[in-house]
Short mmCIF file of C-alpha atoms in Angstrom, two decimals:
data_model
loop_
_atom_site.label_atom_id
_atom_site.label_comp_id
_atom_site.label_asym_id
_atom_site.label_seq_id
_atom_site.Cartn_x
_atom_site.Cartn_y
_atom_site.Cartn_z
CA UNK A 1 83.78 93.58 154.69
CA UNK A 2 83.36 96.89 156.67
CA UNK A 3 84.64 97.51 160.40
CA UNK A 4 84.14 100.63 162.14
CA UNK A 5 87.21 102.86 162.71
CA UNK A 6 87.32 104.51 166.66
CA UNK A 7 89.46 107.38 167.70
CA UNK A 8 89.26 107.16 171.64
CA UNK A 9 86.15 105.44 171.80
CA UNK A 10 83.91 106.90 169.17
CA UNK A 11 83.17 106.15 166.00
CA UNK A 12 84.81 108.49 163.36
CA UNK A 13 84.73 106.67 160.24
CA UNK A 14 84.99 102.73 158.02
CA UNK A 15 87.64 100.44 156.76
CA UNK A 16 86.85 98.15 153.73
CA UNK A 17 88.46 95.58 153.41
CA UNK A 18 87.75 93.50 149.82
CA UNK A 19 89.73 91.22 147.38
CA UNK A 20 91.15 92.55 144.35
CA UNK A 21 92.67 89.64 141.68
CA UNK A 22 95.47 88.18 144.19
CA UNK A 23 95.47 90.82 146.72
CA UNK A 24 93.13 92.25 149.31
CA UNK A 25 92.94 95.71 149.59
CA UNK A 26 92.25 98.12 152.90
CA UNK A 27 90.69 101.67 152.32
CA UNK A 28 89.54 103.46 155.57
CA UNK A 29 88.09 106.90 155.61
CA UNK A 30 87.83 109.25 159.18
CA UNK A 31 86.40 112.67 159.67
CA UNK A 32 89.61 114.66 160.90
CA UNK A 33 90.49 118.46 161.17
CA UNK A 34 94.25 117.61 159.64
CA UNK A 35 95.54 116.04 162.40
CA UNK A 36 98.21 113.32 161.42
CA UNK A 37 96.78 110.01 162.49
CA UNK A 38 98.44 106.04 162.59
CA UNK A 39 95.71 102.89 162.00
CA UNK A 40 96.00 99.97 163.75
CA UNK A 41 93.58 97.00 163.14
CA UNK A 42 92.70 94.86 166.91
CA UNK A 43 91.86 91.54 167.44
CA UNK A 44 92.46 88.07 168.60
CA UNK A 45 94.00 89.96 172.19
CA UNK A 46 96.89 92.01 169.82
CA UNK A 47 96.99 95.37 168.08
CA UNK A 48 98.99 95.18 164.00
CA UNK A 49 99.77 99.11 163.11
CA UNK A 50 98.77 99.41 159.53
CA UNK A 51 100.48 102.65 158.62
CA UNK A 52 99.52 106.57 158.15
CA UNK A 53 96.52 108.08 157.38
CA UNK A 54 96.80 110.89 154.82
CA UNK A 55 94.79 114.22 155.48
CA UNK A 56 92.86 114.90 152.59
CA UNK A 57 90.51 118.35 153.21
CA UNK A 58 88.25 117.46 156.16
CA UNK A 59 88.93 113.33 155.87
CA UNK A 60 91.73 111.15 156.34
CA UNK A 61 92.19 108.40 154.34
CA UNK A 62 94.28 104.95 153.84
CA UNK A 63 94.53 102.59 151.20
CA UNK A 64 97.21 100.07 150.90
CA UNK A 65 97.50 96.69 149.19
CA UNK A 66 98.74 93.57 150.86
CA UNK A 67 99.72 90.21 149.27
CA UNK A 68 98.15 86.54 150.32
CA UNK A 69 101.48 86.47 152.27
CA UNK A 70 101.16 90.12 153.89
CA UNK A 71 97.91 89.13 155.26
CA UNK A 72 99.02 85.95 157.33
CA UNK A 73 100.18 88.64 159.88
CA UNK A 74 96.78 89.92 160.42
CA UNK A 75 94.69 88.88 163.09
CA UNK A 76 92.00 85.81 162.17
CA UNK A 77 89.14 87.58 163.19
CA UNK A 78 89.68 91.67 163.29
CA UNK A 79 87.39 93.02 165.50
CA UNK A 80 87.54 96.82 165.02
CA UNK A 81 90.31 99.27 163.80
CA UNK A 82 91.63 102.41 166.16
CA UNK A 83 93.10 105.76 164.31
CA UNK A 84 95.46 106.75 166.71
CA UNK A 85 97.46 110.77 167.17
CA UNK A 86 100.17 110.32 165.29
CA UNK A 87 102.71 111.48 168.53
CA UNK A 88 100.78 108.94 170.76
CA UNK A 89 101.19 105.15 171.00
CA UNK A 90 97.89 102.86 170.98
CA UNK A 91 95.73 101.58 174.12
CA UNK A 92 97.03 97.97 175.14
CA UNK A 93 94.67 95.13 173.83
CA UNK A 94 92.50 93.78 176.57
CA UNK A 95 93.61 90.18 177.19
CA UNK A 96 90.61 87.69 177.07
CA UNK A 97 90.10 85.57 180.14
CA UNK A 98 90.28 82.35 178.80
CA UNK A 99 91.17 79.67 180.64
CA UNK A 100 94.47 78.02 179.82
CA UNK A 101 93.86 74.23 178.57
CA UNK A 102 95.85 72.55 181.55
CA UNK A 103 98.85 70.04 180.20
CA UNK A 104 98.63 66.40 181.40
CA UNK A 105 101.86 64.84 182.05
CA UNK A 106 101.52 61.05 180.82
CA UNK A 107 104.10 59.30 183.12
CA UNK A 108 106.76 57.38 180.64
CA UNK A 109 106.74 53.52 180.78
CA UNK A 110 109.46 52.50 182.74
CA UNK A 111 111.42 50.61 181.17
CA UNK A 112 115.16 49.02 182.06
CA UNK A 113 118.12 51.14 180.61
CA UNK A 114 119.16 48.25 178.22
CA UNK A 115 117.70 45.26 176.49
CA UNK A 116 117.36 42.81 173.82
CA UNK A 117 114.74 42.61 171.24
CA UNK A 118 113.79 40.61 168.48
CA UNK A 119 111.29 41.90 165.68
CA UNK A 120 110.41 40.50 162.32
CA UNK A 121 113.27 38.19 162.36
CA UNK A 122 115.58 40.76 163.14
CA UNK A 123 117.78 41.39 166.32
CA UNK A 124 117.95 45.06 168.18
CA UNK A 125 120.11 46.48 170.81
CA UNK A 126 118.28 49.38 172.52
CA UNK A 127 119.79 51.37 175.42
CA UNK A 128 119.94 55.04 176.53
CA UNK A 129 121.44 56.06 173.60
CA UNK A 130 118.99 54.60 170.83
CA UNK A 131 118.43 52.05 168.81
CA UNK A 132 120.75 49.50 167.47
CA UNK A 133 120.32 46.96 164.76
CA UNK A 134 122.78 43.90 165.86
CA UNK A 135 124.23 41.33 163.24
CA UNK A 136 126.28 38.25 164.15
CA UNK A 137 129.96 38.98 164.04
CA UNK A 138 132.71 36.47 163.51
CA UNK A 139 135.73 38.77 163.79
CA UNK A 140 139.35 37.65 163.93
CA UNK A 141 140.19 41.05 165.48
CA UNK A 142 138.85 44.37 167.00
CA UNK A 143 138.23 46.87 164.42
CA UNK A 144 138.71 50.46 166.28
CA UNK A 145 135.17 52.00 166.47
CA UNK A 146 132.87 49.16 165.63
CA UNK A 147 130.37 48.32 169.01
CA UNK A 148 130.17 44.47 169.95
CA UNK A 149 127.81 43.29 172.36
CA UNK A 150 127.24 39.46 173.53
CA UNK A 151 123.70 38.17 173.64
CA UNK A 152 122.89 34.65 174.43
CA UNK A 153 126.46 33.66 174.62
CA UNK A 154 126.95 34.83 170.62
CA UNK A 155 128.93 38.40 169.68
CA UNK A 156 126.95 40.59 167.57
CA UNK A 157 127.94 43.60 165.76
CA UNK A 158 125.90 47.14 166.52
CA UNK A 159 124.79 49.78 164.25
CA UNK A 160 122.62 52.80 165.06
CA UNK A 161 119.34 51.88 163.54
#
């Protein structure tokens, strides 16, 4: 793939950008009279800085290798690349006017803060706090920590389900 480099606003040179084995390599060549310059690649609405060009005679050049896991980074779709003075900090990406997708708030059922329900033959507590499954419990006395409730004049034992 080849995308056109631009140094404010005109075209000055190309970045390839192709697969080698497990990586994918980026080589860029600019016409430039030795000036030090920084690549940055633009797209999706964001700028990623890529690194230094190095002068070679009348060109600067870049070349770099990035991993499957470098390139996540990188925009989806790159849309140009900028080469940048290397004492000056790159233009701000235009934002695209795209509408935002509006959020619709589904009201919660309303529902009372406690009840009883049955399900598959079992028995559940369910209040504010979550979920409980309930067992019968025939206790002789209070163990410290253990939740009993009374449904349908029968105690029942609680446990966070």
């Amino acid at each position: 793939m080849e995308k056109k480099i631009y140094i404010e606003g005109t075209e000055r040179g190309s970045l390839f950008i192709k697969k080698e084995g497990m990586y994918t390599v980026l080589h860029g060549e600019i016409s430039s009279d030795g000036e030090l310059m920084r690549l940055y690649l633009h797209g999706g609405g964001e700028i990623l800085p890529l690194g230094l060009m190095e002068p070679k005679g009348e060109k600067a050049v870049f070349r770099k290798r990035y991993s499957k896991m470098e390139m996540q980074k990188f925009p989806k779709k790159i849309e140009k690349a900028l080469a940048v003075p290397y004492n000056q900090s790159p233009p701000v990406p235009e934002k695209s006017e795209k509408p935002k997708p509006q959020i619709i708030k589904i009201p919660e059922p309303q529902r009372k803060s406690e009840y009883w329900k049955e399900e598959n033959g079992s028995l559940f507590y369910i209040c504010d706090e979550g979920r409980f499954l309930a067992l019968p419990a025939e206790l002789r006395k209070k163990i410290p920590g253990l939740r009993l409730k009374k449904y349908k004049n029968r105690q029942y034992m609680l446990f966070r389900y």
